Short mmCIF file of C-alpha atoms in Angstrom, two decimals:
data_model
loop_
_atom_site.label_atom_id
_atom_site.label_comp_id
_atom_site.label_asym_id
_atom_site.label_seq_id
_atom_site.Cartn_x
_atom_site.Cartn_y
_atom_site.Cartn_z
CA MET A 25 -25.50 68.42 -17.75
CA SER A 26 -22.25 67.59 -19.23
CA GLU A 27 -19.04 66.56 -17.40
CA GLN A 28 -16.82 69.23 -18.63
CA SER A 29 -19.93 71.39 -16.60
CA GLY A 30 -18.80 70.18 -13.41
CA GLY A 31 -22.39 68.50 -13.42
CA PRO A 32 -23.04 64.76 -12.28
CA ALA A 33 -21.41 61.91 -14.04
CA SER A 34 -23.50 59.93 -16.09
CA PRO A 35 -24.02 56.13 -15.66
CA ASP A 36 -21.57 54.58 -17.80
CA ALA A 37 -18.82 56.74 -16.12
CA ALA A 38 -19.89 56.00 -12.59
CA PRO A 39 -17.25 53.15 -10.59
CA SER A 40 -18.99 50.04 -10.63
CA SER A 41 -20.00 48.27 -7.36
CA ASN A 42 -18.51 44.82 -8.69
CA HIS A 43 -15.30 45.67 -9.34
CA GLY A 44 -13.63 44.69 -5.94
CA HIS A 45 -15.59 40.90 -6.15
CA GLN A 46 -13.72 41.05 -10.19
CA ASN A 47 -10.43 41.54 -8.72
CA ARG A 48 -11.09 38.60 -6.22
CA ARG A 49 -12.27 36.34 -8.88
CA ASP A 50 -9.18 37.36 -10.63
CA ARG A 51 -6.98 35.86 -7.93
CA ARG A 52 -8.72 33.16 -7.10
CA ASN A 53 -8.97 31.80 -11.19
CA ARG A 54 -4.99 32.57 -11.26
CA ASN A 55 -4.05 30.54 -8.16
CA ASN A 56 -6.31 27.80 -9.30
CA SER A 57 -4.48 27.86 -12.28
CA TRP A 58 -0.90 27.52 -10.58
CA ASN A 59 -2.51 24.62 -8.73
CA ASN A 60 -3.80 22.66 -11.62
CA THR A 61 -0.29 23.23 -13.35
CA ASN A 62 1.64 21.84 -10.39
CA ARG A 63 -0.81 19.49 -9.11
CA ILE A 64 0.82 16.03 -8.68
CA THR A 65 -1.54 13.91 -11.22
CA THR A 66 -1.90 9.77 -9.98
CA PHE A 67 -0.92 8.02 -12.65
CA VAL A 68 -4.01 5.63 -13.34
CA GLY A 69 -2.69 3.35 -16.98
CA ASP A 70 -4.19 3.55 -19.85
CA PRO A 71 -7.44 5.83 -20.33
CA SER A 72 -8.97 4.05 -22.73
CA ILE A 73 -9.12 1.00 -20.81
CA GLU A 74 -11.95 1.49 -18.14
CA PHE A 75 -11.43 -2.07 -17.09
CA LEU A 76 -7.81 -1.52 -15.86
CA LYS A 77 -7.78 2.06 -14.95
CA GLY A 78 -5.88 2.14 -11.44
CA TYR A 79 -4.23 -1.01 -11.98
CA VAL A 80 -0.84 0.24 -12.59
CA TYR A 81 2.78 -0.71 -12.48
CA ASP A 82 4.36 2.12 -10.93
CA VAL A 83 7.04 3.37 -7.99
CA GLY A 84 5.73 4.10 -4.32
CA PRO A 85 5.27 2.24 -1.00
CA LYS A 86 2.40 -0.37 -2.07
CA SER A 87 4.28 -1.10 -5.94
CA LYS A 88 5.06 -4.60 -4.98
CA ASP A 89 1.44 -5.24 -4.17
CA GLN A 90 0.23 -3.54 -7.17
CA PHE A 91 2.59 -6.13 -9.45
CA SER A 92 0.13 -9.47 -8.39
CA THR A 93 -3.05 -7.52 -8.84
CA THR A 94 -2.16 -5.44 -12.00
CA THR A 95 -0.50 -8.89 -13.74
CA GLU A 96 -3.84 -11.05 -12.96
CA ARG A 97 -6.10 -7.92 -13.96
CA ILE A 98 -4.53 -7.53 -17.46
CA GLY A 99 -4.87 -11.11 -18.04
CA GLN A 100 -8.60 -11.39 -17.51
CA TYR A 101 -9.13 -8.60 -19.95
CA ILE A 102 -7.22 -9.77 -22.41
CA GLN A 103 -8.98 -13.12 -21.82
CA GLY A 104 -12.43 -11.62 -21.94
CA ASN A 105 -12.02 -9.24 -24.79
CA GLY A 106 -13.56 -10.50 -27.68
CA SER A 107 -11.00 -9.50 -30.05
CA PHE A 108 -8.46 -11.47 -28.79
CA LYS A 109 -11.42 -14.20 -28.64
CA LYS A 110 -8.74 -16.79 -30.74
CA GLY A 111 -5.76 -16.53 -28.71
CA GLY A 112 -6.68 -14.76 -25.27
CA GLY A 113 -7.75 -18.13 -23.40
CA ASP A 114 -4.16 -18.77 -22.52
CA PHE A 115 -3.65 -15.58 -20.46
CA ILE A 116 -5.62 -16.45 -17.39
CA ASN A 117 -3.39 -18.77 -16.41
CA ALA A 118 0.03 -17.13 -18.39
CA PHE A 119 -0.31 -13.99 -16.38
CA ASN A 120 -0.56 -15.97 -12.88
CA PRO A 121 2.08 -13.59 -10.63
CA ASN A 122 2.98 -16.96 -9.25
CA ASP A 123 3.66 -18.69 -12.26
CA LEU A 124 4.53 -16.51 -15.31
CA ARG A 125 4.90 -19.02 -18.21
CA PHE A 126 2.64 -20.10 -21.00
CA GLU A 127 1.95 -23.71 -21.62
CA ASP A 128 3.60 -25.17 -24.61
CA ILE A 129 1.61 -25.70 -27.94
CA PRO A 130 3.35 -29.33 -29.22
CA ASP A 131 3.45 -30.56 -32.76
CA PRO A 132 1.46 -33.59 -32.68
CA THR A 133 3.01 -37.43 -33.10
CA VAL A 134 3.80 -38.49 -36.33
CA PRO A 135 1.92 -41.58 -36.99
CA GLU A 136 4.05 -44.77 -37.05
CA ASP A 137 2.25 -46.12 -39.99
CA THR A 138 3.28 -43.80 -42.58
CA LYS A 139 1.44 -45.34 -44.96
CA ASP A 140 -1.95 -45.45 -42.67
CA ILE A 141 -3.94 -42.39 -44.98
CA VAL A 142 -6.40 -41.59 -42.53
CA LYS A 143 -4.03 -41.38 -39.90
CA ILE A 144 -2.19 -38.87 -41.61
CA GLU A 145 -4.06 -37.00 -43.26
CA ILE A 146 -5.62 -36.58 -39.04
CA TRP A 147 -1.79 -35.68 -37.98
CA LYS A 148 -1.90 -33.07 -40.98
CA LEU A 149 -4.98 -31.35 -39.35
CA GLN A 150 -3.40 -31.29 -35.80
CA GLN A 151 -0.46 -30.15 -37.11
CA LYS A 152 -2.29 -27.57 -38.90
CA GLU A 153 -4.07 -26.37 -35.98
CA ALA A 154 -1.09 -26.43 -33.57
CA HIS A 155 0.51 -23.74 -35.87
CA ALA A 156 -2.79 -21.72 -36.02
CA ARG A 157 -2.67 -21.85 -32.13
CA ARG A 158 0.54 -20.43 -31.83
CA ASN A 159 0.20 -17.82 -34.74
CA ASP A 160 -2.92 -16.29 -32.51
CA ARG A 161 -1.49 -16.72 -29.28
CA GLN A 162 1.75 -14.64 -30.67
CA ASP A 163 -0.57 -12.11 -32.31
CA VAL A 164 -1.82 -11.40 -28.61
CA ILE A 165 1.62 -11.46 -27.00
CA ASN A 166 2.31 -8.66 -29.44
CA ALA A 167 -1.05 -6.65 -28.23
CA ALA A 168 -0.64 -7.77 -24.50
CA TYR A 169 3.07 -6.61 -24.62
CA SER A 170 1.70 -2.84 -25.62
CA ILE A 171 -1.14 -3.04 -22.88
CA VAL A 172 1.20 -3.80 -20.45
CA ARG A 173 4.02 -0.94 -21.42
CA LYS A 174 0.95 1.30 -21.18
CA GLN A 175 0.07 0.44 -17.62
CA CYS A 176 3.55 1.35 -16.40
CA SER A 177 4.44 5.01 -14.99
CA GLU A 178 7.43 6.61 -16.86
CA ALA A 179 9.14 6.39 -13.35
CA LEU A 180 9.40 2.53 -13.74
CA TRP A 181 9.85 2.48 -16.91
CA ASN A 182 12.92 4.27 -17.02
CA ARG A 183 14.00 1.26 -14.48
CA VAL A 184 12.68 -1.24 -16.60
CA GLU A 185 14.76 0.53 -20.08
CA SER A 186 18.12 0.71 -18.13
CA HIS A 187 17.92 -3.44 -17.49
CA LYS A 188 20.73 -5.40 -19.59
CA ARG A 189 18.37 -7.44 -20.71
CA TYR A 190 15.38 -5.32 -22.41
CA ALA A 191 17.20 -5.01 -26.04
CA ILE A 192 16.41 -8.62 -26.33
CA VAL A 193 13.01 -8.46 -24.56
CA GLN A 194 11.93 -5.82 -26.92
CA ALA A 195 12.76 -7.09 -30.11
CA ASN A 196 11.41 -10.34 -29.11
CA MET A 197 8.27 -8.51 -27.79
CA ASP A 198 8.38 -11.03 -25.10
CA VAL A 199 5.44 -10.19 -22.72
CA ILE A 200 6.46 -12.86 -20.16
CA GLU A 201 9.98 -11.62 -20.01
CA LEU A 202 8.89 -7.81 -19.74
CA LEU A 203 6.35 -8.71 -16.66
CA LYS A 204 9.43 -10.09 -15.36
CA LEU A 205 11.66 -7.51 -15.91
CA ILE A 206 9.03 -5.12 -14.28
CA ARG A 207 8.72 -7.62 -11.26
CA ASN A 208 12.48 -7.42 -10.56
CA ALA A 209 12.62 -3.24 -10.74
CA LEU A 210 9.84 -3.03 -8.11
CA TYR A 211 11.26 -5.03 -5.94
CA THR A 212 14.81 -4.17 -6.14
CA GLY A 213 14.31 -0.40 -7.19
CA ALA A 214 17.20 -0.45 -9.55
CA THR A 215 18.27 -2.55 -12.60
CA THR A 216 21.86 -1.76 -12.98
CA ARG A 217 22.91 -2.99 -9.93
CA ASN A 218 25.82 -5.23 -9.86
CA SER A 219 24.74 -8.56 -10.49
CA CYS A 220 25.73 -10.10 -7.26
CA VAL A 221 24.03 -7.45 -5.27
CA SER A 222 20.93 -7.97 -7.13
CA THR A 223 20.82 -11.54 -5.95
CA GLN A 224 22.22 -11.18 -2.86
CA ASP A 225 19.46 -8.59 -1.89
CA ALA A 226 16.86 -11.68 -3.77
CA LEU A 227 18.08 -14.30 -1.40
CA ILE A 228 17.72 -11.70 2.03
CA LYS A 229 14.10 -10.74 0.91
CA LEU A 230 13.02 -14.43 0.57
CA PHE A 231 14.84 -16.05 3.78
CA THR A 232 13.80 -12.52 5.93
CA PHE A 233 10.04 -12.57 4.59
CA LYS A 234 7.72 -13.58 7.78
CA GLN A 235 3.82 -14.06 7.44
CA SER A 236 2.92 -11.15 9.63
CA LYS A 237 -0.48 -11.49 11.82
CA PRO A 238 -2.70 -10.02 10.06
CA MET A 239 -1.65 -11.70 6.93
CA GLN A 240 -3.88 -13.88 4.84
CA ASN A 241 -2.45 -17.49 4.01
CA ALA A 242 -3.37 -16.90 0.43
CA ASP A 243 -1.36 -13.34 0.72
CA TYR A 244 1.47 -15.16 2.32
CA LEU A 245 1.59 -18.14 -0.05
CA LYS A 246 1.18 -15.43 -2.94
CA LYS A 247 3.96 -13.45 -1.70
CA PHE A 248 6.18 -15.90 -0.99
CA LYS A 249 6.05 -17.74 -4.46
CA GLU A 250 6.65 -14.20 -6.06
CA LEU A 251 10.18 -13.92 -4.05
CA THR A 252 11.05 -17.48 -5.23
CA GLU A 253 10.66 -16.38 -8.72
CA LEU A 254 12.66 -13.28 -8.19
CA VAL A 255 15.29 -15.67 -6.96
CA ALA A 256 14.76 -17.59 -9.64
CA PHE A 257 14.93 -14.66 -12.16
CA HIS A 258 18.88 -14.19 -11.13
CA GLY A 259 19.97 -17.29 -12.01
CA THR A 260 20.13 -18.16 -8.44
CA ILE A 261 19.46 -22.53 -7.47
CA ILE A 262 18.80 -23.15 -4.05
CA GLY A 263 17.66 -26.44 -2.44
CA ILE A 264 19.33 -29.06 -4.52
CA GLU A 265 22.27 -30.00 -2.46
CA ASP A 266 23.80 -33.14 -3.36
CA ALA A 267 23.18 -35.35 -0.21
CA ARG A 268 19.06 -34.67 -0.96
CA VAL A 269 19.25 -34.82 -4.72
CA ASN A 270 20.80 -38.52 -4.05
CA GLU A 271 18.14 -39.28 -1.62
CA ILE A 272 15.13 -38.41 -3.98
CA LEU A 273 16.75 -40.19 -6.98
CA LYS A 274 16.70 -43.83 -5.22
CA THR A 275 12.92 -43.12 -5.48
CA VAL A 276 13.00 -41.85 -9.30
CA ALA A 277 15.61 -43.73 -10.87
CA ASN A 278 15.55 -46.82 -12.40
CA ASN A 279 19.00 -47.35 -11.53
CA THR A 280 20.51 -45.23 -8.89
CA ASN A 281 24.28 -45.97 -9.85
CA MET A 282 23.42 -44.55 -13.43
CA PRO A 283 20.47 -42.22 -13.66
CA THR A 284 19.21 -40.20 -16.76
CA PRO A 285 19.51 -36.79 -17.19
CA GLU A 286 15.52 -36.28 -16.93
CA GLU A 287 15.84 -38.37 -13.57
CA ILE A 288 18.16 -36.58 -12.32
CA GLN A 289 16.73 -33.18 -13.31
CA LEU A 290 13.54 -34.57 -11.64
CA ALA A 291 15.30 -35.15 -8.12
CA LYS A 292 16.67 -31.86 -8.29
CA ASP A 293 13.00 -30.35 -8.84
CA LYS A 294 11.75 -32.41 -6.05
CA ALA A 295 14.22 -31.42 -3.73
CA GLN A 296 13.96 -28.00 -4.55
CA GLU A 297 10.33 -28.24 -4.32
CA GLN A 298 10.34 -29.73 -1.03
CA PHE A 299 13.17 -26.98 0.45
CA PHE A 300 10.17 -24.22 -0.41
CA ALA A 301 7.68 -26.17 0.91
CA ILE A 302 9.47 -26.64 4.47
CA LEU A 303 10.69 -23.28 4.14
CA LEU A 304 7.11 -21.96 3.91
CA ILE A 305 6.22 -23.28 7.05
CA GLN A 306 9.30 -22.16 9.02
CA GLN A 307 8.36 -18.77 8.61
CA ALA A 308 4.72 -18.78 8.65
CA ASP A 309 2.53 -16.77 11.74
CA LYS A 310 4.59 -17.90 15.02
CA VAL A 311 1.11 -17.13 16.78
CA ARG A 312 -0.52 -19.26 14.80
CA PHE A 313 1.41 -21.76 13.58
CA ARG A 314 4.12 -22.41 16.59
CA GLN A 315 2.34 -26.05 17.65
CA LEU A 316 2.65 -27.16 13.79
CA ILE A 317 5.89 -25.89 13.68
CA ALA A 318 7.05 -28.03 16.71
CA ASP A 319 4.88 -31.31 16.06
CA LEU A 320 6.77 -31.96 12.27
CA GLU A 321 9.90 -31.19 14.97
CA ASN A 322 9.25 -34.09 17.44
CA SER A 323 7.50 -36.22 14.51
CA PHE A 324 10.79 -36.17 12.79
CA ILE A 325 12.33 -36.71 16.28
CA MET A 326 10.42 -39.68 16.47
CA GLY A 327 11.20 -41.52 13.60
CA GLU A 328 8.31 -39.96 11.29
CA ASP A 329 8.99 -37.24 8.47
CA CYS A 330 5.71 -35.50 8.14
CA TYR A 331 7.56 -32.26 6.58
CA PRO A 332 5.93 -31.74 3.24
CA LYS A 333 7.23 -32.62 -0.04
CA THR A 334 5.21 -29.76 -1.74
CA ILE A 335 4.45 -26.62 -1.64
CA THR A 336 0.52 -27.13 -2.37
CA LYS A 337 0.42 -29.37 0.30
CA ALA A 338 2.61 -26.88 2.60
CA TYR A 339 -0.08 -24.70 1.90
CA GLU A 340 -2.75 -26.88 2.70
CA ILE A 341 -1.79 -27.87 6.11
CA LEU A 342 -1.29 -24.59 6.76
CA VAL A 343 -5.50 -23.41 5.78
CA ASN A 344 -6.54 -26.88 7.64
CA TYR A 345 -4.19 -27.16 10.72
CA LYS A 346 -6.13 -26.82 13.90
CA LYS A 347 -4.74 -25.09 16.83
CA PHE A 348 -4.61 -27.31 19.89
CA THR A 349 -6.80 -25.33 22.76
CA PRO A 350 -6.23 -26.74 26.30
CA GLN A 351 -9.76 -27.52 27.71
CA ALA A 352 -11.38 -26.66 31.17
CA HIS A 353 -9.48 -29.43 33.14
CA ASP A 354 -12.41 -32.02 34.39
CA PRO A 355 -11.86 -34.07 37.50
CA ASN A 356 -13.38 -37.10 36.45
CA GLU A 357 -10.45 -37.55 33.76
CA HIS A 358 -7.12 -39.26 34.45
CA GLY A 359 -8.34 -42.31 35.84
CA VAL A 360 -10.09 -40.86 38.83
CA SER A 361 -13.28 -41.65 39.93
CA TYR A 362 -16.37 -40.25 42.39
CA TYR A 363 -19.28 -42.16 44.00
CA THR A 364 -22.54 -40.84 42.64
CA PRO A 365 -25.19 -41.54 45.05
CA THR A 366 -28.88 -42.98 44.29
CA ASN A 367 -32.07 -41.23 44.54
CA ALA A 368 -32.49 -43.26 47.65
CA GLU A 369 -29.57 -43.08 48.97
CA SER A 370 -29.07 -39.76 48.56
CA THR A 371 -32.66 -39.07 50.29
CA GLN A 372 -31.65 -41.22 53.10
CA HIS A 373 -28.18 -39.14 53.35
CA ASN A 374 -30.57 -35.93 53.38
CA THR A 375 -32.57 -37.26 56.18
CA ASN A 376 -29.45 -38.45 58.17
CA SER A 377 -27.93 -35.10 57.64
CA ASN A 378 -30.96 -33.43 59.23
CA ASP A 379 -31.11 -35.58 62.17
CA SER A 380 -27.72 -34.96 62.69
CA ASN A 381 -28.20 -31.25 62.78
CA ASN A 382 -31.48 -31.96 65.05
CA ASN A 383 -29.17 -33.79 67.28
CA THR A 384 -26.79 -31.19 67.66
CA ARG A 385 -28.91 -28.35 67.74
CA ASP A 386 -30.43 -30.34 71.02
CA ASN A 387 -27.54 -30.72 72.34
CA ARG A 388 -26.84 -26.86 72.43
CA THR A 389 -30.04 -26.61 73.78
CA GLN A 390 -29.69 -29.13 76.76
CA SER A 391 -26.14 -27.46 77.35
CA GLY A 392 -27.73 -24.20 77.49
CA ARG A 393 -30.66 -24.66 79.84
CA GLY A 394 -28.15 -26.67 81.98
CA ASN A 395 -26.58 -23.49 82.17
CA GLN A 396 -29.64 -21.79 82.91
CA GLY A 397 -30.67 -23.95 85.51
CA SER A 398 -27.44 -23.28 87.14
CA GLY A 399 -27.79 -19.86 86.76
CA ARG A 400 -30.70 -19.75 88.62
CA GLY A 401 -28.91 -21.54 91.50
CA GLY A 402 -27.46 -18.60 92.72
CA PRO A 403 -25.15 -15.68 92.15
CA GLY A 404 -22.38 -17.75 91.91
CA SER A 405 -23.11 -19.95 89.39
CA GLY A 406 -24.16 -16.66 87.36
CA ARG A 407 -20.48 -15.60 87.81
CA GLY A 408 -19.12 -19.04 86.92
CA GLY A 409 -21.66 -18.83 83.47
CA ARG A 410 -19.71 -15.98 82.37
CA GLY A 411 -16.80 -17.84 80.75
CA GLY A 412 -19.34 -20.17 79.54
CA ALA A 413 -20.85 -20.16 76.06
CA ARG A 414 -24.13 -18.62 75.30
CA GLY A 415 -26.56 -20.94 77.46
CA ALA A 416 -23.61 -19.88 80.45
CA GLY A 417 -24.15 -16.38 79.94
CA ARG A 418 -27.92 -16.92 79.83
CA GLY A 419 -27.91 -18.54 82.94
CA ARG A 420 -25.82 -15.41 84.78
CA GLY A 421 -28.78 -13.42 83.54
CA ASN A 422 -31.11 -16.15 85.13
CA GLY A 423 -29.01 -16.41 88.49
CA GLY A 424 -29.44 -13.06 88.62
CA ARG A 425 -33.04 -12.67 88.30
CA GLY A 426 -33.61 -15.79 90.70
CA ALA A 427 -31.38 -14.15 93.58
CA ARG A 428 -33.83 -10.62 93.53
CA ASN A 429 -36.54 -12.96 93.85
CA GLY A 430 -35.07 -14.88 96.57
CA GLU A 431 -35.03 -11.49 98.45
CA THR A 432 -38.36 -10.67 97.80
CA HIS A 433 -39.94 -13.20 99.34
#
C-alpha cells in the first residue's frame, strides 16, 4: 500500500533508531575539534631530532634549570653525530654550561732555523692542519647555531632578538655568544632592561643564592658557576681588590715593584678565583657545613689560613668534609681509671659478699627469735613487741599463745 493511500510507510522512509546516537557523536566531534584547536601544546624542540626531544630553552618555572641540561645535551648530540665527525669533538667541552667557550687552535711556532728544510716542512703541515681544524669547527658552529635556535621557544626567542647584542651575534653566527644571550634571557626575564638594573640583578642573584638542604653538591656547584658566568656576562668584575691583588703579586711577580702586565692579570685571576671559592663555602648548606665554616674561621684566627684558593678545591672540601658527630660519653676517658678485679679476686669478693649477707640474715633471725622469746614470756612482752620489727610482732603472737597455755594448765 502506498504512502498516499495512508498505508504503512516503507522501511526506507521510517525514522532511524540511531538518529539520537548520531547527534551525540556529532556534538562530541565538535567539542573535540574545539579542544584540539584551543589546546596549549608543549614545546618539544625540533621534531626531526629525536635525541633532543624535550630538551628545550623555554620560559617557565623550571626554565633556569633547563639551560644546563639542554646545553649539555646539544653538545653530546653534536659530538656523537657522524656528520659532524671532523669538527664535533670540541663541542662536548665547549657546551659546558659552566664554561662556555672553545679552546683556541693556535698556529704552530715558526722554526728558529729557517734553513732547516725538514723543520720548515713540518711547520707547514702543522699550519695546514690548524687551518683545516678551524674551518671544520666553523662549519659545525654554523650547524650548531641552527640547532640551538630550533630548541628555543618563540617566547624565549623574542627576548633574545630584542637584546642589543643580538645583531652582532647573528651576523657572526657565534653559537657561544648565542647561548650566553639565552642564559641571560632565562635568568633576567628580559633583555631590554637598563644595564645597571641588569647588572645589579645578576649580583643580587649571586649573593643571595644559598645551597638548600636537599640540593646535592654537584647541583650546587653547577648553579653557582652559572650565576658567576651571568655576572661576568654583564661585564662586572668582582673579587679583585687592590690589597688582595698586591698580596698575590708578592708570590707570582719576579719584581713586585715592577710587575709585568701578564703577572698583574695572573694575580687578578687568582684573587677572583679565591673570592668565588670562599663564597662557595660561605653559601653552602648551614645544616651540613656549619662546623666547616666555623673551623675555617677559627683556623684563621689561630694564624693558619685554610681557606681554599680555587673553586675546584672548595668543591673538594664540600664533598669530602666529614661532619663531627659527638660519641656517647665513655667514663674511662679523660684520665679517670677504674679498678677491674681478677677472676680470683672477683670470686673472693662474691664469697665475702655472700657471707656478709648471711650474717645479716642471721642477725635478723636472732633478733626476731629474741623478740619471740620475749613474747613467750607473757602478755606484757607481747605488747612490747608491737613497736618492734617483724620479730617483735611474732613475739606478741607467741606471747598470747603462751598466756592461753598457762591458763589451761
